[in-house]
Tab-separated table of C-alpha atoms in Angstrom:
chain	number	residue	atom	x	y	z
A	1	UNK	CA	106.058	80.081	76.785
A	2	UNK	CA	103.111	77.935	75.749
A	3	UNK	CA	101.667	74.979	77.603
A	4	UNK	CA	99.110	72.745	75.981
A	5	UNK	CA	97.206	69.892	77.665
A	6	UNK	CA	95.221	67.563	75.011
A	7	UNK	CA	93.054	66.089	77.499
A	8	UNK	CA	91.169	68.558	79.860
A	9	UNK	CA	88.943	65.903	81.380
A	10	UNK	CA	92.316	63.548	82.216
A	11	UNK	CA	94.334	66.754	83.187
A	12	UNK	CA	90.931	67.754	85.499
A	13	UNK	CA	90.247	64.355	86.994
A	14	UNK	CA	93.752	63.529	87.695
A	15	UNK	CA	94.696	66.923	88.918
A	16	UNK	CA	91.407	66.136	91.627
A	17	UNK	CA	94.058	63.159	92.315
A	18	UNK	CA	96.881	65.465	92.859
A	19	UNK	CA	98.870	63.957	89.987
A	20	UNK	CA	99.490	66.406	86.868
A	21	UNK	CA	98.878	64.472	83.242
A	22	UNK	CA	101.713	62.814	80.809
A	23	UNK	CA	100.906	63.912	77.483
A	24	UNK	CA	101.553	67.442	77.591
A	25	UNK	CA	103.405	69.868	75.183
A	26	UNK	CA	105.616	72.521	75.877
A	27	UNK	CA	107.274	75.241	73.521
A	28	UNK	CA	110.127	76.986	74.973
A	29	UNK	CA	111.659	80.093	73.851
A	30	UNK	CA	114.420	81.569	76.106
A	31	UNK	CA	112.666	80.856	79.441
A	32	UNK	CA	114.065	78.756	82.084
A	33	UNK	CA	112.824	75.062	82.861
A	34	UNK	CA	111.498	76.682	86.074
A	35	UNK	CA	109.231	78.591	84.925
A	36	UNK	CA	107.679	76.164	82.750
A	37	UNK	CA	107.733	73.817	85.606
A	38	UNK	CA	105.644	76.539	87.464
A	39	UNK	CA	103.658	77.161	84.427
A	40	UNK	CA	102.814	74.184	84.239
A	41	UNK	CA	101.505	73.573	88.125
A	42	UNK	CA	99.413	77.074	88.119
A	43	UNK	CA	97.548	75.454	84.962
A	44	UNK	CA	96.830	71.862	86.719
A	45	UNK	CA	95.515	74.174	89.810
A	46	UNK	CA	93.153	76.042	87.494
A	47	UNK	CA	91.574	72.971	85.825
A	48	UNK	CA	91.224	71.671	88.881
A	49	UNK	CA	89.388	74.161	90.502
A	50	UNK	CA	87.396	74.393	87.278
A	51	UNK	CA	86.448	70.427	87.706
A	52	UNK	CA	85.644	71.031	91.758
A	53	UNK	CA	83.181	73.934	90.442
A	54	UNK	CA	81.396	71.990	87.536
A	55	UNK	CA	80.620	68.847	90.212
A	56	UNK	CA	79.425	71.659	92.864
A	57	UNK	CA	76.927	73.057	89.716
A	58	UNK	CA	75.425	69.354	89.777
A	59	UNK	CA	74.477	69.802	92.925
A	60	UNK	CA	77.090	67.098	94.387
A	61	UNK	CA	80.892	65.969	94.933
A	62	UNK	CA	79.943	62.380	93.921
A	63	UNK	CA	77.678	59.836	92.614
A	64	UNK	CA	77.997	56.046	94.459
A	65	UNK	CA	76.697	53.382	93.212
A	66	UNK	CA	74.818	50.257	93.915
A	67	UNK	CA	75.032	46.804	93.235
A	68	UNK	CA	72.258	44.392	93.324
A	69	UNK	CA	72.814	40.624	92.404
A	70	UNK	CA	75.859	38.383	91.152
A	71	UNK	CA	77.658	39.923	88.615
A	72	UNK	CA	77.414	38.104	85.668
A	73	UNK	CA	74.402	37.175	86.142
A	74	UNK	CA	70.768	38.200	84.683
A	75	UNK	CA	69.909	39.471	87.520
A	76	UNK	CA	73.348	41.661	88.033
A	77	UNK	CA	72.505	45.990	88.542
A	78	UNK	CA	74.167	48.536	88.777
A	79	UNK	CA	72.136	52.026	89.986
A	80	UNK	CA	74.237	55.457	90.364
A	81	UNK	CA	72.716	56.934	93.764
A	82	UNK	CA	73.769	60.541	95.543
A	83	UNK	CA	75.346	60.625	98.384
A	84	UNK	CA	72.197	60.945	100.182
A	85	UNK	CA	71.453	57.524	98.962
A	86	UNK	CA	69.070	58.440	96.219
A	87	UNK	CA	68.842	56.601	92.921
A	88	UNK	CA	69.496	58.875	90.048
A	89	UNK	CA	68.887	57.352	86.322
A	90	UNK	CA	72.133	57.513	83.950
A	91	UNK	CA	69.854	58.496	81.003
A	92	UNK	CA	68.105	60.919	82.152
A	93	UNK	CA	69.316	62.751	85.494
A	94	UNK	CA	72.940	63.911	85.228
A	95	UNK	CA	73.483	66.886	82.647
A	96	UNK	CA	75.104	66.060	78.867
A	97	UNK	CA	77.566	68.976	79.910
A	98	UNK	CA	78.263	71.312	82.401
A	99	UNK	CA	80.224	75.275	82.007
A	100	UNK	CA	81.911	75.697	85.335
A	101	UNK	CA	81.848	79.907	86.243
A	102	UNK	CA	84.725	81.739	84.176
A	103	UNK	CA	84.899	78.705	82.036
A	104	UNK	CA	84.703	79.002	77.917
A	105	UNK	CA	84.234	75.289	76.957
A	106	UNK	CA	81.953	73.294	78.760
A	107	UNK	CA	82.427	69.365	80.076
A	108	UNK	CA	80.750	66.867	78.770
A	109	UNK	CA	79.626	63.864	81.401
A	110	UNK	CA	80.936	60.560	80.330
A	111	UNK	CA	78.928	57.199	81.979
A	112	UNK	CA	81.072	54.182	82.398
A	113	UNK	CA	79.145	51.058	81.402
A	114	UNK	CA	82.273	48.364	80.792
A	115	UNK	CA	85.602	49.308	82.274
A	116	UNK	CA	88.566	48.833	80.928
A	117	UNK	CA	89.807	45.007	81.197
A	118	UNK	CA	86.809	43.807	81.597
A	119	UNK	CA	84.520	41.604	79.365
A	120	UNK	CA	81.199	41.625	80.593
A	121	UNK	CA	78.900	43.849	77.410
A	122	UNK	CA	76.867	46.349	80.221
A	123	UNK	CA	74.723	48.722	79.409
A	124	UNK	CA	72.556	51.370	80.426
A	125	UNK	CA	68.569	49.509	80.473
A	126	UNK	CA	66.466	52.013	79.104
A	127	UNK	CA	63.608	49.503	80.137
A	128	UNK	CA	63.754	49.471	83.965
A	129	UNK	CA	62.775	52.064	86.560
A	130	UNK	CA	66.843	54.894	86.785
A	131	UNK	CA	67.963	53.128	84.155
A	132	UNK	CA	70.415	51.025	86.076
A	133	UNK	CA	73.340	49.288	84.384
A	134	UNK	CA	72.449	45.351	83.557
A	135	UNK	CA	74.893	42.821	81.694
A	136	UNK	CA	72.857	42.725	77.783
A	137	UNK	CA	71.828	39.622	76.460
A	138	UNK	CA	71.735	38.212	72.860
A	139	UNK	CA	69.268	35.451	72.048
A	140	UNK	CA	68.704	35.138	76.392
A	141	UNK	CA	72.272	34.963	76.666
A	142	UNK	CA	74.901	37.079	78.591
A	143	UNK	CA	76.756	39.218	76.311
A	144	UNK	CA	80.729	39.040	77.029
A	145	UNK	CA	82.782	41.702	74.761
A	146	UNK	CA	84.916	38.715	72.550
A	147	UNK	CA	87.930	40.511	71.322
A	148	UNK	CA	90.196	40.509	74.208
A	149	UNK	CA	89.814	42.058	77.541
A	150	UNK	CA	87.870	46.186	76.837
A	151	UNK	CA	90.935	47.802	75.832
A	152	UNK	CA	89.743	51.231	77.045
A	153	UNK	CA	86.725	52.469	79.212
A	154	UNK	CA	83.355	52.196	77.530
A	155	UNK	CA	80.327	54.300	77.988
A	156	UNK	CA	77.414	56.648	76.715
A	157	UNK	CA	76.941	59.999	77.418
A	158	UNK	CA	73.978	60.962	79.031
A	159	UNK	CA	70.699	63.097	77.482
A	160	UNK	CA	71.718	61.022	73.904
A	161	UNK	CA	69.605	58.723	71.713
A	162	UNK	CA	70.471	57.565	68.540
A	163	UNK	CA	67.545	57.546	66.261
A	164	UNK	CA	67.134	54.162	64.808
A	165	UNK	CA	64.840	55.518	62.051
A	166	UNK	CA	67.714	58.122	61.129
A	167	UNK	CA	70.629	57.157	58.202
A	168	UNK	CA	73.842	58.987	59.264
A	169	UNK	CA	74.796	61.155	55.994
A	170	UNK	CA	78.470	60.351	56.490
A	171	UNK	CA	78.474	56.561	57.269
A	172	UNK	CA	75.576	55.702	56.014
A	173	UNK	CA	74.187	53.533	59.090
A	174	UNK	CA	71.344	53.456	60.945
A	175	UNK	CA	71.180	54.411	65.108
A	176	UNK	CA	70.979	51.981	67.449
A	177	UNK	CA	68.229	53.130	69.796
A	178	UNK	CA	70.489	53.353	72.416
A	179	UNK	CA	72.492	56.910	74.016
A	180	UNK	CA	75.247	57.731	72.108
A	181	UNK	CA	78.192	55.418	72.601
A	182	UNK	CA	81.590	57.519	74.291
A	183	UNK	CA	85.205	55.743	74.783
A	184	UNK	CA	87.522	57.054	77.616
A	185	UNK	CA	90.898	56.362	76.579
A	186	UNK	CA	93.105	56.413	79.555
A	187	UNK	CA	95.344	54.275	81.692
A	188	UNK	CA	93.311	53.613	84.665
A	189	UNK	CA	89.988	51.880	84.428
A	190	UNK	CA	86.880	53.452	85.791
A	191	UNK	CA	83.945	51.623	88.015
A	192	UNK	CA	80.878	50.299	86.228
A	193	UNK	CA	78.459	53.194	86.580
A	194	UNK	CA	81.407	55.959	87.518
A	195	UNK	CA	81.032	59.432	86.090
């Protein structure tokens, strides 16, 4: 018996919800749908136990966050605080990726800047004191993302810059200056600043 999940950090964060993932494979060969079944569960435990250990190794269960201002507005922030109530920057203080104990691949931290269905352009400002998340502006103007409503979660992940002095050898553009930018294709959207 063989069963695959594509998407550890879906099959992690929604086994933390107690619901197991949709997209998952399974190769049967003369074993009953029972034991696939159980299979199945005793995998969704382990990756969840594996997700509870990685957010103990940050050093916390949860980041909160903070909002300061009108949203959609220039003055609009968001800051990602502990749950002591301490402001932590995006950029700089939460790991690129974390190896729980007895894990072989590590997981990488995603940063939410624009959920999904939303339109307001956030981003991390690399400018202000924690880097909180601010609404970015064009010629002094809000940004709003003009396609449609953000058909996915949009982020960075955290420790990244892309060099704007660097050419990429494959497609032959420039960086932007900014972390590097991470989409989180799933079903449920994820809070402006959520990890």
């Amino acid at each position: 018996t063989r069963v695959c999940c594509k998407r550890a950090r879906e099959t992690m964060a929604i086994g933390m919800l107690g619901r197991c993932p949709r997209r998952f494979s399974t190769a049967v060969t003369s074993t009953s749908m029972m034991t696939v079944a159980v299979l199945f569960v005793g995998v969704c435990i382990a990756m969840m136990w594996m997700w509870v250990a990685v957010d103990e190794a940050r050093g916390s269960n949860e980041q909160h966050v903070e909002l300061i201002g009108k949203p959609e507005t220039k003055e609009f922030r968001v800051f990602l605080k502990t749950a002591a109530g301490v402001r932590l920057s995006p950029w700089h203080d939460l790991p690129l990726a974390l190896t729980a104990p007895g894990a072989r691949d590590p997981v990488f931290t995603f940063v939410n800047e624009i959920p999904k269905g939303t339109y307001p352009k956030m981003e991390v400002n690399k400018e202000e004191p924690h880097n909180p998340l601010k609404q970015d502006l064009k010629k002094g103007e809000l940004r709003f993302f003009k396609y449609g409503a953000m058909p996915f979660n949009y982020g960075c992940f955290p420790r990244t810059w892309e060099n704007p002095e660097h050419k990429h050898p494959d497609t032959g553009f420039m960086g932007d200056g900014d972390p590097l930018d991470v989409v989180e294709i799933g079903e449920t959207p994820i809070i402006m600043g959520g990890t």
